[in-house]
Amino acid sequence: MGFNAGRVDGIFGERTESAVKEFQKSVGIKVDGKCGPATIIALIRLTKIVSGGAPAQMRESAKQRNRGPALANKVIVLDPAFGNDEAEIVYDIAQRLEGRLLALGASVFLTRGPKNVLTENEIITFSNKNSSDLVISLHTDKHSNPDAHGVSTYFYGNLGSTSPNSSPRGTCRSWLSNKSWRCRSPCPS
């Protein structure tokens, strides 16, 4: 619709409120910056006549096309989890990964040091302020079965999509990596 609320992050912040006010003004309803019944009805009416794709997604894909497919010049945020059993090991992995990504020309930010911890909202805000292309959150897990071990990979995106925002090769690699590690992990039948 053309009202720039910034990156889609699930937070109703200042930019979202500003976009809501701009929308309310343009459709002639009370301008209060809240998504009340009148605003929702106006949005529903508008969705019946507007087509062509989501503006936020179109802005993101244009940014991504300008930066190119390589890791050089990408902004990557590493989020090493901070739990009782995982804090030390995931922080070590994050530092090693940071070094390798820096060597490939990426700009890398860690969301925490050895002791400080950010909330989920602070991580989202931090990532958005730094215009991150990718956020990698590192965690460990455990299971009481001694034969259960391996790796899980999860990603947010459009699986199988042909849009410029998704990479079929990356999706395939993620899927194959996950399947490969699971196949190597012996588990009792």
Short mmCIF file of N, CA and C in Angstrom, two decimals:
data_model
loop_
_atom_site.label_atom_id
_atom_site.label_comp_id
_atom_site.label_asym_id
_atom_site.label_seq_id
_atom_site.Cartn_x
_atom_site.Cartn_y
_atom_site.Cartn_z
N MET A 1 0.81 -1.19 0.00
CA MET A 1 0.00 0.00 0.00
C MET A 1 0.86 1.26 0.00
N GLY A 2 2.16 1.10 0.26
CA GLY A 2 3.06 2.23 0.15
C GLY A 2 3.33 2.98 1.44
N PHE A 3 2.78 2.56 2.56
CA PHE A 3 3.03 3.22 3.84
C PHE A 3 4.18 2.48 4.51
N ASN A 4 5.32 3.14 4.63
CA ASN A 4 6.53 2.47 5.10
C ASN A 4 6.56 2.39 6.63
N ALA A 5 6.32 1.18 7.13
CA ALA A 5 6.39 0.94 8.58
C ALA A 5 7.71 0.29 8.96
N GLY A 6 8.65 0.26 8.03
CA GLY A 6 9.94 -0.38 8.29
C GLY A 6 9.85 -1.89 8.06
N ARG A 7 10.84 -2.59 8.57
CA ARG A 7 10.88 -4.04 8.42
C ARG A 7 9.76 -4.69 9.22
N VAL A 8 9.23 -5.78 8.69
CA VAL A 8 8.21 -6.53 9.41
C VAL A 8 8.89 -7.27 10.54
N ASP A 9 8.57 -6.87 11.79
CA ASP A 9 9.25 -7.46 12.94
C ASP A 9 8.32 -7.81 14.09
N GLY A 10 7.02 -7.56 13.93
CA GLY A 10 6.07 -7.91 14.98
C GLY A 10 6.00 -6.91 16.12
N ILE A 11 6.67 -5.78 15.99
CA ILE A 11 6.66 -4.76 17.04
C ILE A 11 5.91 -3.54 16.53
N PHE A 12 4.92 -3.08 17.30
CA PHE A 12 4.18 -1.87 16.95
C PHE A 12 4.95 -0.69 17.54
N GLY A 13 5.93 -0.22 16.76
CA GLY A 13 6.80 0.86 17.21
C GLY A 13 6.41 2.19 16.60
N GLU A 14 7.32 3.17 16.70
CA GLU A 14 7.06 4.52 16.21
C GLU A 14 6.80 4.55 14.70
N ARG A 15 7.60 3.79 13.93
CA ARG A 15 7.42 3.80 12.47
C ARG A 15 6.09 3.18 12.08
N THR A 16 5.67 2.12 12.79
CA THR A 16 4.38 1.50 12.51
C THR A 16 3.25 2.47 12.82
N GLU A 17 3.35 3.14 13.97
CA GLU A 17 2.32 4.11 14.36
C GLU A 17 2.23 5.24 13.34
N SER A 18 3.38 5.72 12.88
CA SER A 18 3.42 6.78 11.87
C SER A 18 2.75 6.32 10.57
N ALA A 19 3.02 5.07 10.16
CA ALA A 19 2.42 4.54 8.94
C ALA A 19 0.91 4.39 9.10
N VAL A 20 0.46 3.97 10.29
CA VAL A 20 -0.98 3.84 10.55
C VAL A 20 -1.65 5.21 10.46
N LYS A 21 -1.02 6.23 11.07
CA LYS A 21 -1.57 7.59 11.01
C LYS A 21 -1.66 8.08 9.57
N GLU A 22 -0.60 7.81 8.80
CA GLU A 22 -0.58 8.23 7.39
C GLU A 22 -1.71 7.54 6.62
N PHE A 23 -1.91 6.25 6.89
CA PHE A 23 -2.99 5.50 6.24
C PHE A 23 -4.35 6.07 6.64
N GLN A 24 -4.54 6.31 7.95
CA GLN A 24 -5.81 6.84 8.44
C GLN A 24 -6.13 8.18 7.78
N LYS A 25 -5.13 9.03 7.67
CA LYS A 25 -5.32 10.34 7.04
C LYS A 25 -5.72 10.18 5.57
N SER A 26 -5.06 9.24 4.88
CA SER A 26 -5.32 9.08 3.45
C SER A 26 -6.70 8.50 3.14
N VAL A 27 -7.28 7.73 4.08
CA VAL A 27 -8.61 7.16 3.83
C VAL A 27 -9.72 7.97 4.50
N GLY A 28 -9.34 9.04 5.21
CA GLY A 28 -10.33 9.94 5.77
C GLY A 28 -11.00 9.48 7.05
N ILE A 29 -10.30 8.73 7.87
CA ILE A 29 -10.86 8.34 9.17
C ILE A 29 -10.08 9.06 10.27
N LYS A 30 -10.58 8.95 11.51
CA LYS A 30 -9.95 9.62 12.65
C LYS A 30 -8.48 9.18 12.77
N VAL A 31 -7.58 10.16 12.83
CA VAL A 31 -6.14 9.89 12.90
C VAL A 31 -5.72 9.80 14.36
N ASP A 32 -5.52 8.56 14.84
CA ASP A 32 -5.10 8.36 16.23
C ASP A 32 -3.92 7.39 16.35
N GLY A 33 -3.51 6.77 15.23
CA GLY A 33 -2.37 5.86 15.25
C GLY A 33 -2.68 4.50 15.85
N LYS A 34 -3.95 4.20 16.09
CA LYS A 34 -4.34 2.91 16.66
C LYS A 34 -5.10 2.10 15.62
N CYS A 35 -4.93 0.79 15.69
CA CYS A 35 -5.63 -0.09 14.75
C CYS A 35 -6.96 -0.51 15.34
N GLY A 36 -7.86 0.46 15.47
CA GLY A 36 -9.20 0.19 15.99
C GLY A 36 -10.12 -0.33 14.89
N PRO A 37 -11.40 -0.48 15.21
CA PRO A 37 -12.35 -1.03 14.24
C PRO A 37 -12.42 -0.25 12.93
N ALA A 38 -12.42 1.08 12.99
CA ALA A 38 -12.51 1.89 11.77
C ALA A 38 -11.30 1.65 10.86
N THR A 39 -10.12 1.54 11.46
CA THR A 39 -8.90 1.30 10.68
C THR A 39 -8.93 -0.09 10.06
N ILE A 40 -9.34 -1.08 10.81
CA ILE A 40 -9.42 -2.45 10.30
C ILE A 40 -10.40 -2.53 9.14
N ILE A 41 -11.57 -1.90 9.28
CA ILE A 41 -12.57 -1.90 8.20
C ILE A 41 -12.00 -1.23 6.96
N ALA A 42 -11.29 -0.11 7.13
CA ALA A 42 -10.68 0.58 5.98
C ALA A 42 -9.63 -0.31 5.31
N LEU A 43 -8.85 -1.03 6.11
CA LEU A 43 -7.85 -1.95 5.54
C LEU A 43 -8.52 -3.07 4.76
N ILE A 44 -9.59 -3.63 5.31
CA ILE A 44 -10.30 -4.72 4.62
C ILE A 44 -10.88 -4.23 3.30
N ARG A 45 -11.47 -3.04 3.32
CA ARG A 45 -12.02 -2.47 2.08
C ARG A 45 -10.92 -2.26 1.04
N LEU A 46 -9.78 -1.82 1.50
CA LEU A 46 -8.68 -1.53 0.58
C LEU A 46 -8.07 -2.80 -0.01
N THR A 47 -8.01 -3.87 0.77
CA THR A 47 -7.39 -5.10 0.26
C THR A 47 -8.16 -5.68 -0.91
N LYS A 48 -9.44 -5.33 -1.04
CA LYS A 48 -10.24 -5.84 -2.15
C LYS A 48 -9.88 -5.17 -3.48
N ILE A 49 -9.26 -3.97 -3.41
CA ILE A 49 -8.96 -3.25 -4.65
C ILE A 49 -7.47 -3.08 -4.93
N VAL A 50 -6.62 -3.40 -3.97
CA VAL A 50 -5.17 -3.23 -4.16
C VAL A 50 -4.53 -4.57 -4.47
N SER A 51 -3.64 -4.59 -5.47
CA SER A 51 -2.91 -5.82 -5.79
C SER A 51 -1.51 -5.45 -6.23
N GLY A 52 -0.66 -6.45 -6.41
CA GLY A 52 0.69 -6.19 -6.89
C GLY A 52 1.79 -6.59 -5.94
N GLY A 53 1.47 -7.12 -4.79
CA GLY A 53 2.50 -7.57 -3.86
C GLY A 53 2.58 -6.69 -2.63
N ALA A 54 3.21 -7.21 -1.61
CA ALA A 54 3.36 -6.49 -0.35
C ALA A 54 4.50 -5.49 -0.46
N PRO A 55 4.25 -4.21 -0.19
CA PRO A 55 5.30 -3.20 -0.31
C PRO A 55 6.52 -3.48 0.55
N ALA A 56 6.32 -3.96 1.79
CA ALA A 56 7.47 -4.25 2.66
C ALA A 56 8.34 -5.32 2.03
N GLN A 57 7.72 -6.34 1.46
CA GLN A 57 8.47 -7.42 0.81
C GLN A 57 9.18 -6.90 -0.44
N MET A 58 8.52 -6.01 -1.18
CA MET A 58 9.14 -5.46 -2.39
C MET A 58 10.35 -4.60 -2.03
N ARG A 59 10.25 -3.80 -0.94
CA ARG A 59 11.40 -2.99 -0.51
C ARG A 59 12.57 -3.88 -0.09
N GLU A 60 12.26 -4.95 0.67
CA GLU A 60 13.32 -5.87 1.12
C GLU A 60 14.00 -6.54 -0.07
N SER A 61 13.21 -6.98 -1.06
CA SER A 61 13.82 -7.67 -2.21
C SER A 61 14.67 -6.71 -3.03
N ALA A 62 14.26 -5.44 -3.13
CA ALA A 62 15.07 -4.45 -3.86
C ALA A 62 16.40 -4.23 -3.15
N LYS A 63 16.36 -4.13 -1.80
CA LYS A 63 17.61 -3.99 -1.03
C LYS A 63 18.51 -5.18 -1.24
N GLN A 64 17.92 -6.36 -1.21
CA GLN A 64 18.69 -7.60 -1.35
C GLN A 64 19.33 -7.70 -2.74
N ARG A 65 18.58 -7.33 -3.78
CA ARG A 65 19.12 -7.36 -5.14
C ARG A 65 20.31 -6.41 -5.28
N ASN A 66 20.23 -5.24 -4.63
CA ASN A 66 21.31 -4.27 -4.70
C ASN A 66 22.57 -4.77 -4.01
N ARG A 67 22.43 -5.57 -2.97
CA ARG A 67 23.59 -6.08 -2.24
C ARG A 67 24.21 -7.31 -2.89
N GLY A 68 23.44 -8.04 -3.69
CA GLY A 68 23.98 -9.23 -4.37
C GLY A 68 23.90 -10.48 -3.53
N PRO A 69 24.24 -11.64 -4.14
CA PRO A 69 24.07 -12.93 -3.46
C PRO A 69 25.22 -13.35 -2.54
N ALA A 70 26.40 -12.76 -2.67
CA ALA A 70 27.56 -13.20 -1.89
C ALA A 70 27.48 -12.68 -0.46
N LEU A 71 28.31 -13.23 0.42
CA LEU A 71 28.34 -12.79 1.82
C LEU A 71 29.01 -11.43 2.00
N ALA A 72 29.88 -11.06 1.07
CA ALA A 72 30.56 -9.77 1.17
C ALA A 72 29.50 -8.66 1.23
N ASN A 73 29.70 -7.72 2.13
CA ASN A 73 28.81 -6.57 2.34
C ASN A 73 27.47 -6.92 2.96
N LYS A 74 27.27 -8.16 3.38
CA LYS A 74 26.04 -8.53 4.08
C LYS A 74 26.21 -8.18 5.57
N VAL A 75 25.11 -7.88 6.22
CA VAL A 75 25.11 -7.61 7.65
C VAL A 75 24.46 -8.81 8.33
N ILE A 76 25.23 -9.47 9.19
CA ILE A 76 24.77 -10.69 9.85
C ILE A 76 24.82 -10.48 11.36
N VAL A 77 23.72 -10.80 12.02
CA VAL A 77 23.63 -10.71 13.48
C VAL A 77 23.66 -12.13 14.03
N LEU A 78 24.61 -12.39 14.92
CA LEU A 78 24.70 -13.69 15.57
C LEU A 78 24.12 -13.56 16.98
N ASP A 79 23.18 -14.44 17.30
CA ASP A 79 22.52 -14.40 18.60
C ASP A 79 22.83 -15.68 19.37
N PRO A 80 23.94 -15.69 20.14
CA PRO A 80 24.22 -16.88 20.96
C PRO A 80 23.29 -16.91 22.17
N ALA A 81 22.52 -17.97 22.29
CA ALA A 81 21.54 -18.09 23.37
C ALA A 81 22.23 -18.03 24.73
N PHE A 82 21.44 -17.74 25.75
CA PHE A 82 21.99 -17.63 27.09
C PHE A 82 21.13 -18.44 28.04
N GLY A 83 21.36 -19.75 28.06
CA GLY A 83 20.66 -20.62 28.99
C GLY A 83 21.65 -21.21 29.97
N ASN A 84 21.16 -21.95 30.93
CA ASN A 84 22.04 -22.52 31.95
C ASN A 84 23.13 -23.41 31.36
N ASP A 85 22.76 -24.31 30.47
CA ASP A 85 23.71 -25.28 29.95
C ASP A 85 24.37 -24.87 28.65
N GLU A 86 23.85 -23.83 27.99
CA GLU A 86 24.32 -23.54 26.64
C GLU A 86 25.13 -22.27 26.49
N ALA A 87 25.12 -21.39 27.45
CA ALA A 87 25.70 -20.06 27.30
C ALA A 87 27.15 -20.09 26.84
N GLU A 88 27.98 -20.87 27.49
CA GLU A 88 29.42 -20.88 27.19
C GLU A 88 29.71 -21.47 25.81
N ILE A 89 29.11 -22.61 25.49
CA ILE A 89 29.43 -23.27 24.22
C ILE A 89 28.90 -22.49 23.02
N VAL A 90 27.67 -21.96 23.10
CA VAL A 90 27.16 -21.22 21.94
C VAL A 90 27.88 -19.89 21.77
N TYR A 91 28.35 -19.30 22.84
CA TYR A 91 29.13 -18.06 22.71
C TYR A 91 30.46 -18.36 22.01
N ASP A 92 31.09 -19.48 22.36
CA ASP A 92 32.33 -19.90 21.71
C ASP A 92 32.10 -20.15 20.22
N ILE A 93 31.02 -20.84 19.89
CA ILE A 93 30.69 -21.11 18.48
C ILE A 93 30.44 -19.79 17.74
N ALA A 94 29.71 -18.87 18.38
CA ALA A 94 29.41 -17.58 17.76
C ALA A 94 30.69 -16.79 17.46
N GLN A 95 31.65 -16.81 18.39
CA GLN A 95 32.91 -16.10 18.15
C GLN A 95 33.68 -16.71 16.98
N ARG A 96 33.69 -18.02 16.91
CA ARG A 96 34.39 -18.68 15.79
C ARG A 96 33.70 -18.37 14.46
N LEU A 97 32.38 -18.44 14.46
CA LEU A 97 31.61 -18.13 13.25
C LEU A 97 31.79 -16.67 12.85
N GLU A 98 31.85 -15.79 13.83
CA GLU A 98 32.08 -14.37 13.56
C GLU A 98 33.39 -14.18 12.79
N GLY A 99 34.45 -14.83 13.24
CA GLY A 99 35.75 -14.72 12.57
C GLY A 99 35.70 -15.20 11.13
N ARG A 100 35.02 -16.31 10.90
CA ARG A 100 34.93 -16.85 9.54
C ARG A 100 34.09 -15.96 8.63
N LEU A 101 33.00 -15.42 9.15
CA LEU A 101 32.16 -14.53 8.35
C LEU A 101 32.87 -13.22 8.04
N LEU A 102 33.60 -12.69 9.02
CA LEU A 102 34.38 -11.47 8.78
C LEU A 102 35.41 -11.69 7.68
N ALA A 103 36.04 -12.87 7.68
CA ALA A 103 37.03 -13.19 6.65
C ALA A 103 36.41 -13.25 5.26
N LEU A 104 35.10 -13.53 5.19
CA LEU A 104 34.40 -13.59 3.90
C LEU A 104 33.84 -12.23 3.49
N GLY A 105 34.08 -11.20 4.30
CA GLY A 105 33.68 -9.85 3.94
C GLY A 105 32.34 -9.40 4.50
N ALA A 106 31.74 -10.18 5.39
CA ALA A 106 30.46 -9.80 5.99
C ALA A 106 30.71 -8.88 7.19
N SER A 107 29.73 -8.04 7.49
CA SER A 107 29.74 -7.27 8.73
C SER A 107 28.97 -8.10 9.74
N VAL A 108 29.59 -8.38 10.88
CA VAL A 108 29.00 -9.29 11.86
C VAL A 108 28.84 -8.60 13.21
N PHE A 109 27.67 -8.78 13.80
CA PHE A 109 27.38 -8.24 15.13
C PHE A 109 26.94 -9.39 16.03
N LEU A 110 27.47 -9.45 17.24
CA LEU A 110 26.99 -10.40 18.24
C LEU A 110 25.99 -9.68 19.14
N THR A 111 24.93 -10.37 19.53
CA THR A 111 23.90 -9.72 20.35
C THR A 111 24.28 -9.69 21.82
N ARG A 112 25.34 -10.39 22.19
CA ARG A 112 25.73 -10.36 23.60
C ARG A 112 27.21 -10.65 23.73
N GLY A 113 27.75 -10.32 24.92
CA GLY A 113 29.10 -10.69 25.29
C GLY A 113 29.04 -11.92 26.17
N PRO A 114 30.12 -12.23 26.88
CA PRO A 114 30.10 -13.43 27.72
C PRO A 114 29.06 -13.39 28.83
N LYS A 115 28.66 -12.21 29.30
CA LYS A 115 27.75 -12.14 30.46
C LYS A 115 26.44 -11.38 30.19
N ASN A 116 26.44 -10.40 29.29
CA ASN A 116 25.22 -9.62 29.09
C ASN A 116 24.22 -10.37 28.21
N VAL A 117 22.93 -10.08 28.41
CA VAL A 117 21.86 -10.76 27.68
C VAL A 117 20.84 -9.73 27.22
N LEU A 118 20.40 -9.82 25.95
CA LEU A 118 19.36 -8.95 25.43
C LEU A 118 18.03 -9.68 25.42
N THR A 119 16.94 -8.94 25.55
CA THR A 119 15.61 -9.54 25.42
C THR A 119 15.32 -9.76 23.94
N GLU A 120 14.28 -10.51 23.64
CA GLU A 120 13.91 -10.76 22.24
C GLU A 120 13.61 -9.45 21.51
N ASN A 121 12.88 -8.54 22.16
CA ASN A 121 12.58 -7.25 21.53
C ASN A 121 13.84 -6.43 21.28
N GLU A 122 14.80 -6.49 22.21
CA GLU A 122 16.06 -5.76 22.03
C GLU A 122 16.86 -6.34 20.86
N ILE A 123 16.82 -7.65 20.69
CA ILE A 123 17.51 -8.30 19.57
C ILE A 123 16.87 -7.87 18.25
N ILE A 124 15.53 -7.84 18.20
CA ILE A 124 14.82 -7.41 16.99
C ILE A 124 15.16 -5.96 16.66
N THR A 125 15.11 -5.10 17.67
CA THR A 125 15.42 -3.68 17.47
C THR A 125 16.86 -3.51 17.01
N PHE A 126 17.79 -4.21 17.65
CA PHE A 126 19.21 -4.15 17.29
C PHE A 126 19.41 -4.58 15.84
N SER A 127 18.77 -5.68 15.46
CA SER A 127 18.89 -6.20 14.09
C SER A 127 18.34 -5.21 13.07
N ASN A 128 17.21 -4.61 13.38
CA ASN A 128 16.60 -3.65 12.46
C ASN A 128 17.43 -2.38 12.34
N LYS A 129 17.96 -1.89 13.47
CA LYS A 129 18.77 -0.66 13.42
C LYS A 129 20.04 -0.86 12.59
N ASN A 130 20.56 -2.08 12.59
CA ASN A 130 21.77 -2.37 11.83
C ASN A 130 21.47 -2.91 10.44
N SER A 131 20.21 -2.87 10.02
CA SER A 131 19.77 -3.32 8.69
C SER A 131 20.31 -4.71 8.36
N SER A 132 20.12 -5.64 9.27
CA SER A 132 20.68 -6.98 9.07
C SER A 132 20.02 -7.71 7.92
N ASP A 133 20.83 -8.48 7.20
CA ASP A 133 20.33 -9.34 6.13
C ASP A 133 19.96 -10.71 6.68
N LEU A 134 20.57 -11.07 7.79
CA LEU A 134 20.39 -12.41 8.35
C LEU A 134 20.61 -12.36 9.85
N VAL A 135 19.77 -13.07 10.59
CA VAL A 135 19.97 -13.25 12.02
C VAL A 135 20.11 -14.75 12.25
N ILE A 136 21.21 -15.14 12.88
CA ILE A 136 21.45 -16.55 13.19
C ILE A 136 21.40 -16.69 14.70
N SER A 137 20.45 -17.47 15.18
CA SER A 137 20.30 -17.70 16.61
C SER A 137 20.84 -19.10 16.91
N LEU A 138 21.80 -19.18 17.81
CA LEU A 138 22.46 -20.45 18.13
C LEU A 138 21.96 -20.98 19.48
N HIS A 139 21.58 -22.25 19.50
CA HIS A 139 21.07 -22.88 20.72
C HIS A 139 21.60 -24.30 20.81
N THR A 140 21.56 -24.86 22.00
CA THR A 140 21.85 -26.28 22.17
C THR A 140 20.57 -26.93 22.69
N ASP A 141 20.55 -28.24 22.63
CA ASP A 141 19.40 -28.99 23.12
C ASP A 141 19.90 -30.30 23.67
N LYS A 142 19.09 -30.97 24.43
CA LYS A 142 19.50 -32.26 24.95
C LYS A 142 18.29 -33.16 25.05
N HIS A 143 18.57 -34.45 25.12
CA HIS A 143 17.52 -35.45 25.22
C HIS A 143 18.01 -36.53 26.16
N SER A 144 17.10 -37.14 26.89
CA SER A 144 17.49 -38.15 27.87
C SER A 144 18.00 -39.44 27.22
N ASN A 145 17.68 -39.65 25.94
CA ASN A 145 18.15 -40.83 25.22
C ASN A 145 19.62 -40.63 24.82
N PRO A 146 20.56 -41.46 25.30
CA PRO A 146 21.98 -41.27 24.98
C PRO A 146 22.30 -41.50 23.50
N ASP A 147 21.43 -42.18 22.76
CA ASP A 147 21.68 -42.42 21.33
C ASP A 147 21.18 -41.27 20.45
N ALA A 148 20.43 -40.37 21.01
CA ALA A 148 19.90 -39.24 20.23
C ALA A 148 20.93 -38.13 20.17
N HIS A 149 21.38 -37.81 18.98
CA HIS A 149 22.28 -36.68 18.78
C HIS A 149 22.19 -36.24 17.32
N GLY A 150 22.61 -35.04 17.05
CA GLY A 150 22.52 -34.52 15.69
C GLY A 150 22.32 -33.03 15.67
N VAL A 151 21.84 -32.54 14.56
CA VAL A 151 21.68 -31.10 14.35
C VAL A 151 20.29 -30.84 13.79
N SER A 152 19.69 -29.74 14.19
CA SER A 152 18.42 -29.29 13.61
C SER A 152 18.65 -27.92 13.00
N THR A 153 18.03 -27.68 11.87
CA THR A 153 18.14 -26.39 11.20
C THR A 153 16.74 -25.86 10.95
N TYR A 154 16.50 -24.63 11.35
CA TYR A 154 15.22 -23.99 11.11
C TYR A 154 15.48 -22.65 10.45
N PHE A 155 14.59 -22.23 9.56
CA PHE A 155 14.75 -20.92 8.95
C PHE A 155 13.39 -20.32 8.70
N TYR A 156 13.36 -19.01 8.65
CA TYR A 156 12.14 -18.26 8.38
C TYR A 156 12.24 -17.75 6.96
N GLY A 157 11.26 -18.03 6.16
CA GLY A 157 11.28 -17.57 4.78
C GLY A 157 10.19 -18.27 4.00
N ASN A 158 10.24 -18.13 2.69
CA ASN A 158 9.23 -18.71 1.82
C ASN A 158 9.75 -20.00 1.22
N LEU A 159 9.44 -21.13 1.82
CA LEU A 159 9.88 -22.42 1.34
C LEU A 159 9.31 -22.69 -0.03
N GLY A 160 10.17 -22.99 -0.99
CA GLY A 160 9.73 -23.34 -2.33
C GLY A 160 9.27 -22.15 -3.15
N SER A 161 9.44 -20.95 -2.64
CA SER A 161 8.99 -19.75 -3.34
C SER A 161 9.98 -19.40 -4.45
N THR A 162 9.47 -18.79 -5.48
CA THR A 162 10.35 -18.33 -6.56
C THR A 162 10.55 -16.82 -6.47
N SER A 163 10.16 -16.22 -5.35
CA SER A 163 10.33 -14.78 -5.20
C SER A 163 11.81 -14.46 -4.99
N PRO A 164 12.20 -13.21 -5.23
CA PRO A 164 13.60 -12.83 -5.05
C PRO A 164 14.05 -12.91 -3.59
N ASN A 165 13.10 -13.02 -2.64
CA ASN A 165 13.46 -13.09 -1.23
C ASN A 165 13.92 -14.47 -0.79
N SER A 166 13.70 -15.49 -1.62
CA SER A 166 14.10 -16.82 -1.20
C SER A 166 15.11 -17.39 -2.18
N SER A 167 15.97 -18.22 -1.67
CA SER A 167 16.97 -18.85 -2.50
C SER A 167 16.68 -20.34 -2.58
N PRO A 168 16.27 -20.85 -3.74
CA PRO A 168 16.00 -22.28 -3.85
C PRO A 168 17.23 -23.11 -3.48
N ARG A 169 18.42 -22.62 -3.84
CA ARG A 169 19.65 -23.34 -3.52
C ARG A 169 19.86 -23.37 -2.01
N GLY A 170 19.64 -22.20 -1.34
CA GLY A 170 19.80 -22.14 0.12
C GLY A 170 18.77 -23.00 0.83
N THR A 171 17.53 -22.98 0.32
CA THR A 171 16.48 -23.80 0.91
C THR A 171 16.84 -25.27 0.77
N CYS A 172 17.30 -25.65 -0.40
CA CYS A 172 17.68 -27.04 -0.65
C CYS A 172 18.85 -27.45 0.24
N ARG A 173 19.86 -26.58 0.35
CA ARG A 173 21.03 -26.91 1.19
C ARG A 173 20.62 -27.07 2.65
N SER A 174 19.74 -26.17 3.11
CA SER A 174 19.28 -26.26 4.49
C SER A 174 18.56 -27.58 4.71
N TRP A 175 17.69 -27.94 3.79
CA TRP A 175 16.93 -29.18 3.90
C TRP A 175 17.87 -30.38 3.86
N LEU A 176 18.81 -30.38 2.89
CA LEU A 176 19.74 -31.51 2.76
C LEU A 176 20.64 -31.62 3.98
N SER A 177 21.11 -30.49 4.48
CA SER A 177 21.98 -30.50 5.66
C SER A 177 21.24 -31.11 6.83
N ASN A 178 20.01 -30.68 7.04
CA ASN A 178 19.20 -31.18 8.14
C ASN A 178 18.98 -32.69 7.98
N LYS A 179 18.61 -33.13 6.78
CA LYS A 179 18.36 -34.55 6.53
C LYS A 179 19.65 -35.35 6.68
N SER A 180 20.76 -34.81 6.18
CA SER A 180 22.03 -35.51 6.24
C SER A 180 22.43 -35.77 7.68
N TRP A 181 22.32 -34.73 8.54
CA TRP A 181 22.70 -34.90 9.93
C TRP A 181 21.75 -35.84 10.65
N ARG A 182 20.48 -35.76 10.34
CA ARG A 182 19.53 -36.66 10.98
C ARG A 182 19.80 -38.12 10.58
N CYS A 183 20.17 -38.32 9.32
CA CYS A 183 20.44 -39.69 8.86
C CYS A 183 21.67 -40.26 9.55
N ARG A 184 22.63 -39.41 9.87
CA ARG A 184 23.85 -39.87 10.51
C ARG A 184 23.67 -40.10 12.02
N SER A 185 22.57 -39.64 12.55
CA SER A 185 22.32 -39.74 13.98
C SER A 185 21.58 -41.04 14.29
N PRO A 186 22.27 -42.04 14.87
CA PRO A 186 21.56 -43.28 15.13
C PRO A 186 20.55 -43.11 16.24
N CYS A 187 19.33 -43.52 15.98
CA CYS A 187 18.28 -43.47 16.97
C CYS A 187 17.61 -44.84 17.01
N PRO A 188 17.24 -45.31 18.18
CA PRO A 188 16.59 -46.61 18.27
C PRO A 188 15.25 -46.60 17.56
N SER A 189 14.89 -47.71 16.99
CA SER A 189 13.60 -47.82 16.26
C SER A 189 12.43 -47.87 17.20
#
